[in-house]
Coordinates of C-alpha atoms in Angstrom, one line a residue:
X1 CA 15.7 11.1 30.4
X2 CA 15.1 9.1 27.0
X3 CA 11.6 9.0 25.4
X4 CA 11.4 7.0 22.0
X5 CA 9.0 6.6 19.4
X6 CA 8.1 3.9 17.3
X7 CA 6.2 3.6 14.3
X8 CA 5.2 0.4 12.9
X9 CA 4.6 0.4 9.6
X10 CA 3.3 -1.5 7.0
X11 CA 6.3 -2.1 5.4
X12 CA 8.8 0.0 7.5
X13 CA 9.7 0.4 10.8
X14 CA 10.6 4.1 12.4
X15 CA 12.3 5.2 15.7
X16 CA 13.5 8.1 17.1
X17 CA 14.3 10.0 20.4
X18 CA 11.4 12.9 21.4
X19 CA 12.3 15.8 22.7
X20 CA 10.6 19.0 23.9
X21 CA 7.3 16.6 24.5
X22 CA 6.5 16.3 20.9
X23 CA 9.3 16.6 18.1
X24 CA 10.7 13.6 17.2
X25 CA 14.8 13.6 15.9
X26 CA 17.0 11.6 15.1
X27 CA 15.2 8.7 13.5
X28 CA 16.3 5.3 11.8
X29 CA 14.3 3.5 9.7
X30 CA 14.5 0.0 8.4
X31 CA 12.5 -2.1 6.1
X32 CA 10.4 -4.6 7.7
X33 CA 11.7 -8.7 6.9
X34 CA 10.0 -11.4 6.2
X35 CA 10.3 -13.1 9.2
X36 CA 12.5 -12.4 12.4
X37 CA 10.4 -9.0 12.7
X38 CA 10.9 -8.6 16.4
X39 CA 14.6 -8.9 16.5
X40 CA 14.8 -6.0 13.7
X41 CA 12.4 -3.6 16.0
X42 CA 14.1 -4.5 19.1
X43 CA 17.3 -3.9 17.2
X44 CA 16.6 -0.6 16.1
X45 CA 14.5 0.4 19.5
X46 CA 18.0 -0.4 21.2
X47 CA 19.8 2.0 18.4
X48 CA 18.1 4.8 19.0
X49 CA 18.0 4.5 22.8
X50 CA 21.5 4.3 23.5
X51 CA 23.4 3.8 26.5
X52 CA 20.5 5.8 28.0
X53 CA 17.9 4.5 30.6
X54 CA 14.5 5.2 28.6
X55 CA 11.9 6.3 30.9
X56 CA 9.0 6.1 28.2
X57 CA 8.0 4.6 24.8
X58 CA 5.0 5.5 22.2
X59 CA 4.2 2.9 20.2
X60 CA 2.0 3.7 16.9
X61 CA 1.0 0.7 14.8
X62 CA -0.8 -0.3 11.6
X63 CA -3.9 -2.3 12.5
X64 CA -5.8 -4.5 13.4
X65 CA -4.3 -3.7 16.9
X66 CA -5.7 -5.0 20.2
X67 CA -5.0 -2.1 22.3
X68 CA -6.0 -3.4 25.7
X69 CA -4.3 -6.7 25.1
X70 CA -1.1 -5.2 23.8
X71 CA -1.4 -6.5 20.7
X72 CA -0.8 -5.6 17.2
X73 CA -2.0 -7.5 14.1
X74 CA -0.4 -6.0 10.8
X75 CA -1.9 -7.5 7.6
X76 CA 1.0 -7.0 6.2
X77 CA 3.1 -8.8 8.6
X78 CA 2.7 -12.6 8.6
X79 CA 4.8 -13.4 11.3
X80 CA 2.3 -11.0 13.3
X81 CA -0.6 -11.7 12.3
X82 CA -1.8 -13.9 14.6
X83 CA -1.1 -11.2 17.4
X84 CA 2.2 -10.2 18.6
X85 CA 2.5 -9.2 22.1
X86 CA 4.4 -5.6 21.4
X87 CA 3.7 -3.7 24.4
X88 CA 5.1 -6.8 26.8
X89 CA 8.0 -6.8 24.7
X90 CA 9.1 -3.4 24.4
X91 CA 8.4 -3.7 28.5
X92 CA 10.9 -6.3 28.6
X93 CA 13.4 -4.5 26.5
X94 CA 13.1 -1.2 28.7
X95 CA 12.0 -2.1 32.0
X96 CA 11.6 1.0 33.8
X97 CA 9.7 2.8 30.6
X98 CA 5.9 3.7 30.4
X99 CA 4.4 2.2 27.3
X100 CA 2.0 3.9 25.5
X101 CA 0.2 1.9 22.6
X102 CA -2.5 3.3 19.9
X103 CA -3.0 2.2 16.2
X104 CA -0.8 4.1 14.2
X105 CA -4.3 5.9 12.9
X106 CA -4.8 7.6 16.4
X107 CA -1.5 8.6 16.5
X108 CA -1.8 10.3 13.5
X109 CA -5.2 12.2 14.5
X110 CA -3.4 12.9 17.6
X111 CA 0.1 14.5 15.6
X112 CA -2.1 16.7 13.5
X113 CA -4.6 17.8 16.3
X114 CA -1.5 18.7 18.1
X115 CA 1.0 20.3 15.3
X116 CA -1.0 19.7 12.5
X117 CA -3.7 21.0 10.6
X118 CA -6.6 19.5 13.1
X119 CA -5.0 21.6 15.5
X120 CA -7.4 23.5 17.4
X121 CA -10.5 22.2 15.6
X122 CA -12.7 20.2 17.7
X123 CA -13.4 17.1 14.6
X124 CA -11.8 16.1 11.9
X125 CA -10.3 13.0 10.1
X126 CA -6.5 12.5 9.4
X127 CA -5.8 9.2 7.0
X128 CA -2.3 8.1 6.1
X129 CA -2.3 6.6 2.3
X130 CA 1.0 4.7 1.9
X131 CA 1.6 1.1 1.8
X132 CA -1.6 0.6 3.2
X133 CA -4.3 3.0 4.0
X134 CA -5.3 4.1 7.8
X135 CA -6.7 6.9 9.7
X136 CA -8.3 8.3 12.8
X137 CA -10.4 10.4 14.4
X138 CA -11.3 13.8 16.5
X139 CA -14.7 13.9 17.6
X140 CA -15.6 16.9 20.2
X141 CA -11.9 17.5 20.7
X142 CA -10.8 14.0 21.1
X143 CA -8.8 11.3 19.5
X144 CA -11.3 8.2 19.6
X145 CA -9.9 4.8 19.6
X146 CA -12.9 2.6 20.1
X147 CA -13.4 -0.8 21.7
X148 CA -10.8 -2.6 20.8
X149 CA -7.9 0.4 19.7
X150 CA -9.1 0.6 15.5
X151 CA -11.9 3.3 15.2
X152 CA -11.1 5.5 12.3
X153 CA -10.0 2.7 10.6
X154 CA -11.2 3.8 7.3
X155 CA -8.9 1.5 4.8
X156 CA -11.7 -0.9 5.1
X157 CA -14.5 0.8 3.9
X158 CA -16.1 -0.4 1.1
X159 CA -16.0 1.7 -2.3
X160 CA -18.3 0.9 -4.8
X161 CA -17.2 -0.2 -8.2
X162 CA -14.5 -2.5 -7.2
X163 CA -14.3 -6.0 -6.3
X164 CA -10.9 -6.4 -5.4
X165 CA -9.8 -9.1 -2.8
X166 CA -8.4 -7.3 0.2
X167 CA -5.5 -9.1 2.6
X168 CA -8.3 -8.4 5.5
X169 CA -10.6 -11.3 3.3
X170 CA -12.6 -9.0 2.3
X171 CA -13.2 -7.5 -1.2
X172 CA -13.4 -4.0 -2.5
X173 CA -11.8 -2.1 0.7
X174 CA -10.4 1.4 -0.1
X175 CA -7.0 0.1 1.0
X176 CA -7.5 -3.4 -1.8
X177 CA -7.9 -0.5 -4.1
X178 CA -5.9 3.2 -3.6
X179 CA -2.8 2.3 -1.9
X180 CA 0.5 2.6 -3.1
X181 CA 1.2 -1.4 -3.0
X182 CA -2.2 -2.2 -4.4
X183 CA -2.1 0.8 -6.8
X184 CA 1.4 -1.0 -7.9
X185 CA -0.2 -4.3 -8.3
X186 CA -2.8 -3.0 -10.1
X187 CA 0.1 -1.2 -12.9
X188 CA 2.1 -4.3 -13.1
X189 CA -0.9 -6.3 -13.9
X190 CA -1.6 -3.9 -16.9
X191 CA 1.9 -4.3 -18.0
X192 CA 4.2 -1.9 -16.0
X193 CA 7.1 -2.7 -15.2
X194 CA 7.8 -0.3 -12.2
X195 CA 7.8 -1.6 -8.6
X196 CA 7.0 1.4 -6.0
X197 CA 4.1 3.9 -5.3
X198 CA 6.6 6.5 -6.0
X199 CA 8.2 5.1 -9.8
X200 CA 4.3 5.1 -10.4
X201 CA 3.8 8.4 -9.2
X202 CA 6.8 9.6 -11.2
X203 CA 6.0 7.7 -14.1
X204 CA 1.9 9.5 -13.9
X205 CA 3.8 12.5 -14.0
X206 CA 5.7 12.5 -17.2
X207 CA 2.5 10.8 -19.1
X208 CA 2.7 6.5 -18.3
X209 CA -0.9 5.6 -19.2
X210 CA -0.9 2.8 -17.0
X211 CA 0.4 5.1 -14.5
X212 CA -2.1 7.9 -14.9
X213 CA -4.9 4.6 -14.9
X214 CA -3.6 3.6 -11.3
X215 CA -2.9 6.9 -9.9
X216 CA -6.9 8.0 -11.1
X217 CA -8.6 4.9 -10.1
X218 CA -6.9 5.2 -6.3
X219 CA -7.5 9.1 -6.1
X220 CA -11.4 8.2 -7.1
X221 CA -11.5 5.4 -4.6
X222 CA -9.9 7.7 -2.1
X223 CA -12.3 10.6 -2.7
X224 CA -15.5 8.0 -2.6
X225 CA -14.0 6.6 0.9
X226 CA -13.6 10.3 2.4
X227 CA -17.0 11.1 1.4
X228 CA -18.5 8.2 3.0
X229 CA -17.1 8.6 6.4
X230 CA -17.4 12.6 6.0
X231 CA -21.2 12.2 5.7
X232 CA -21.1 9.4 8.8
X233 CA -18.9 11.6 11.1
X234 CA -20.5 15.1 10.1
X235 CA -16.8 16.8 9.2
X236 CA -15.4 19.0 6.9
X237 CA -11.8 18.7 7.1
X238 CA -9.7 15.7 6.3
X239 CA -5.8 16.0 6.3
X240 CA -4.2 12.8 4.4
X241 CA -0.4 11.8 4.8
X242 CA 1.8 9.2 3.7
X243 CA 4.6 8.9 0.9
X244 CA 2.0 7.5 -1.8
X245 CA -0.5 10.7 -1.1
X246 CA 3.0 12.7 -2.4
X247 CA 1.7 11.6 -5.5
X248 CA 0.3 14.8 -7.1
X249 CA -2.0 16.1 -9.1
X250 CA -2.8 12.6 -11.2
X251 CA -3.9 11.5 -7.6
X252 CA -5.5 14.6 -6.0
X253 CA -7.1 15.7 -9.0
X254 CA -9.7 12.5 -9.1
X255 CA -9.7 12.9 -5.0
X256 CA -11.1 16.2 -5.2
X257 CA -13.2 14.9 -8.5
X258 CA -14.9 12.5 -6.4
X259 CA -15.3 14.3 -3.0
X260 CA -17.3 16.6 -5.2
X261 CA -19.9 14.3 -6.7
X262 CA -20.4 12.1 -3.8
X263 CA -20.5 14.4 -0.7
X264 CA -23.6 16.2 -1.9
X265 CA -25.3 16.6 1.5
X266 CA -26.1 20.0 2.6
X267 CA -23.6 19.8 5.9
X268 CA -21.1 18.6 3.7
X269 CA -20.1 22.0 1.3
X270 CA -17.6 23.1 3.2
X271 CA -15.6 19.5 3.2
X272 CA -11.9 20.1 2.7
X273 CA -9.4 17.4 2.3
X274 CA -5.5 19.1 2.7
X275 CA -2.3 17.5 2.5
X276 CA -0.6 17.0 5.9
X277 CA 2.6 19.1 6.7
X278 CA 4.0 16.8 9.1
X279 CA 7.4 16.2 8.7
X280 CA 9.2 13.0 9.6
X281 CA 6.2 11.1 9.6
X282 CA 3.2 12.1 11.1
X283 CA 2.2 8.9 13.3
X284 CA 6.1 8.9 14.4
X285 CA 5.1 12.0 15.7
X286 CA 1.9 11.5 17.2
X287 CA 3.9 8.6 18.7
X288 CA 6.1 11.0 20.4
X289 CA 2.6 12.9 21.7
X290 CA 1.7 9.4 23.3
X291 CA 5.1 8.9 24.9
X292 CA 5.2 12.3 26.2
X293 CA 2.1 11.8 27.9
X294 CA 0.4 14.6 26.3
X295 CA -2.5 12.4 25.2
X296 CA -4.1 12.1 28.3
X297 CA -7.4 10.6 29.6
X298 CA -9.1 14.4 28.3
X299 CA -8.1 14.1 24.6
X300 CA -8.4 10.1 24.1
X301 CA -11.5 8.2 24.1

């Protein structure tokens, strides 16, 4: 019996085989083209699976998705965009298989509420800040997905001080500002000459001052976000993954900084925000929850 995992990313996609109902091995990874995006997922789906018959598949996306359509809508992804039909054509590709679907925010609340450090709390937050910014949410024990599949999708709140256009349309949107691709924009345009989150990162940590700029103005951005939807969904713990919050001190230091002078409410002095412990990817993981069929009708909403 085969179970995959799939992760779609904003810039990357991840697979791998899950085993023992929630650990994820032996993943590939490829970058994400600029057009034929379906034949390099179904490629790599195929990879992983084998000569094996796959009896289930857990699909974790970045958003918008339209989770009772089957649907996902990456920003990120042009060819996409528009809605691509994922869960009829992973069907297609493995017959047989259950297909699970959930933004790739769920299935990160769902990886640390299983294995991670949500686990056993009944609410919490867990965000991913990489290429793009994403998250999800435990409310009274469950992961909540919302009307149409994006609940907790907290890239897209608006932080104050910013005016930055936004690939949703919008302007000044957490994600437009703190990720690791807009972070980079943001260096370049000041004269860097780097090209990823972690070159910035790296370059914040031997004393860049364009780096150190980018890597403060996300963390602040960050910590104004996770106040926000701290004070909105009465928590005090947020866990945040993703390469570009590897970052360090020149990002978490602002983070915490700004946690701290916005979340002033009484209910909020006891708000943590950790670094996740996940390895391989937590929404890969949470992924393999969904496949598994751990995430039942009792811990999704």
């Amino acid at each position: 019996m085969t179970v995959l995992a799939l992760d779609i990313g904003a810039s990357k996609f991840a697979a791998g085989r899950v085993h023992a109902g929630r650990r994820v091995r032996e993943v590939r990874q490829v970058d994400v083209p600029p057009d034929g995006v379906w034949e390099v997922c179904r490629a790599l789906l195929l990879e992983v699976a084998g000569d094996e018959p796959v009896t289930a598949v857990g699909i974790g996306s970045a958003g918008p998705v339209d989770v009772p359509h089957g649907k996902t809508m990456p920003l990120n992804m042009p060819e996409w965009r528009s809605g691509f039909p994922i869960v009829a054509k992973v069907q297609e590709l493995f017959p047989a298989a259950a297909i699970r679907f959930a933004s790739d925010g769920a299935c990160l609340a769902l990886a640390e509420h299983h294995v991670g450090a949500l686990r056993g709390l009944p609410d919490g937050m867990a965000m991913t800040v990489s290429s793009g910014i994403g998250g999800g949410l435990i409310v009274d024990g469950k992961v909540v997905l919302g009307r149409t599949g994006n609940a907790g999708h907290v890239g897209h709140i608006v932080v104050p001080g910013w005016d930055t256009p936004c690939s949703c349309g919008g302007v000044g949107c957490v994600e437009a500002v703190a990720s690791g691709m807009s972070s980079v924009r943001w260096a370049r345009a000041q004269g860097w000459a780097g090209t990823t989150g972690a070159e910035l990162a790296k370059a914040a940590h031997i004393g860049d001052a364009v780096a150190l700029a980018a890597l403060e103005r996300a963390g602040t951005a960050l910590g104004q976000a996770i106040a926000s939807a701290a004070a909105l969904l009465d928590i005090n713990l947020v866990v945040i993954g993703g390469g570009f919050a590897k970052s360090g001190d020149p990002l978490w230091t602002p983070l915490r900084a700004a946690v701290a002078k916005h979340a002033r409410l009484g209910f909020l002095s006891k708000l943590r925000v950790v670094q996740s412990r996940i390895a391989n990817g937590a929404t890969l993981v949470g992924a393999g929850v969904l496949a598994a069929g751990h995430a039942t009708a009792d811990t999704i909403d």
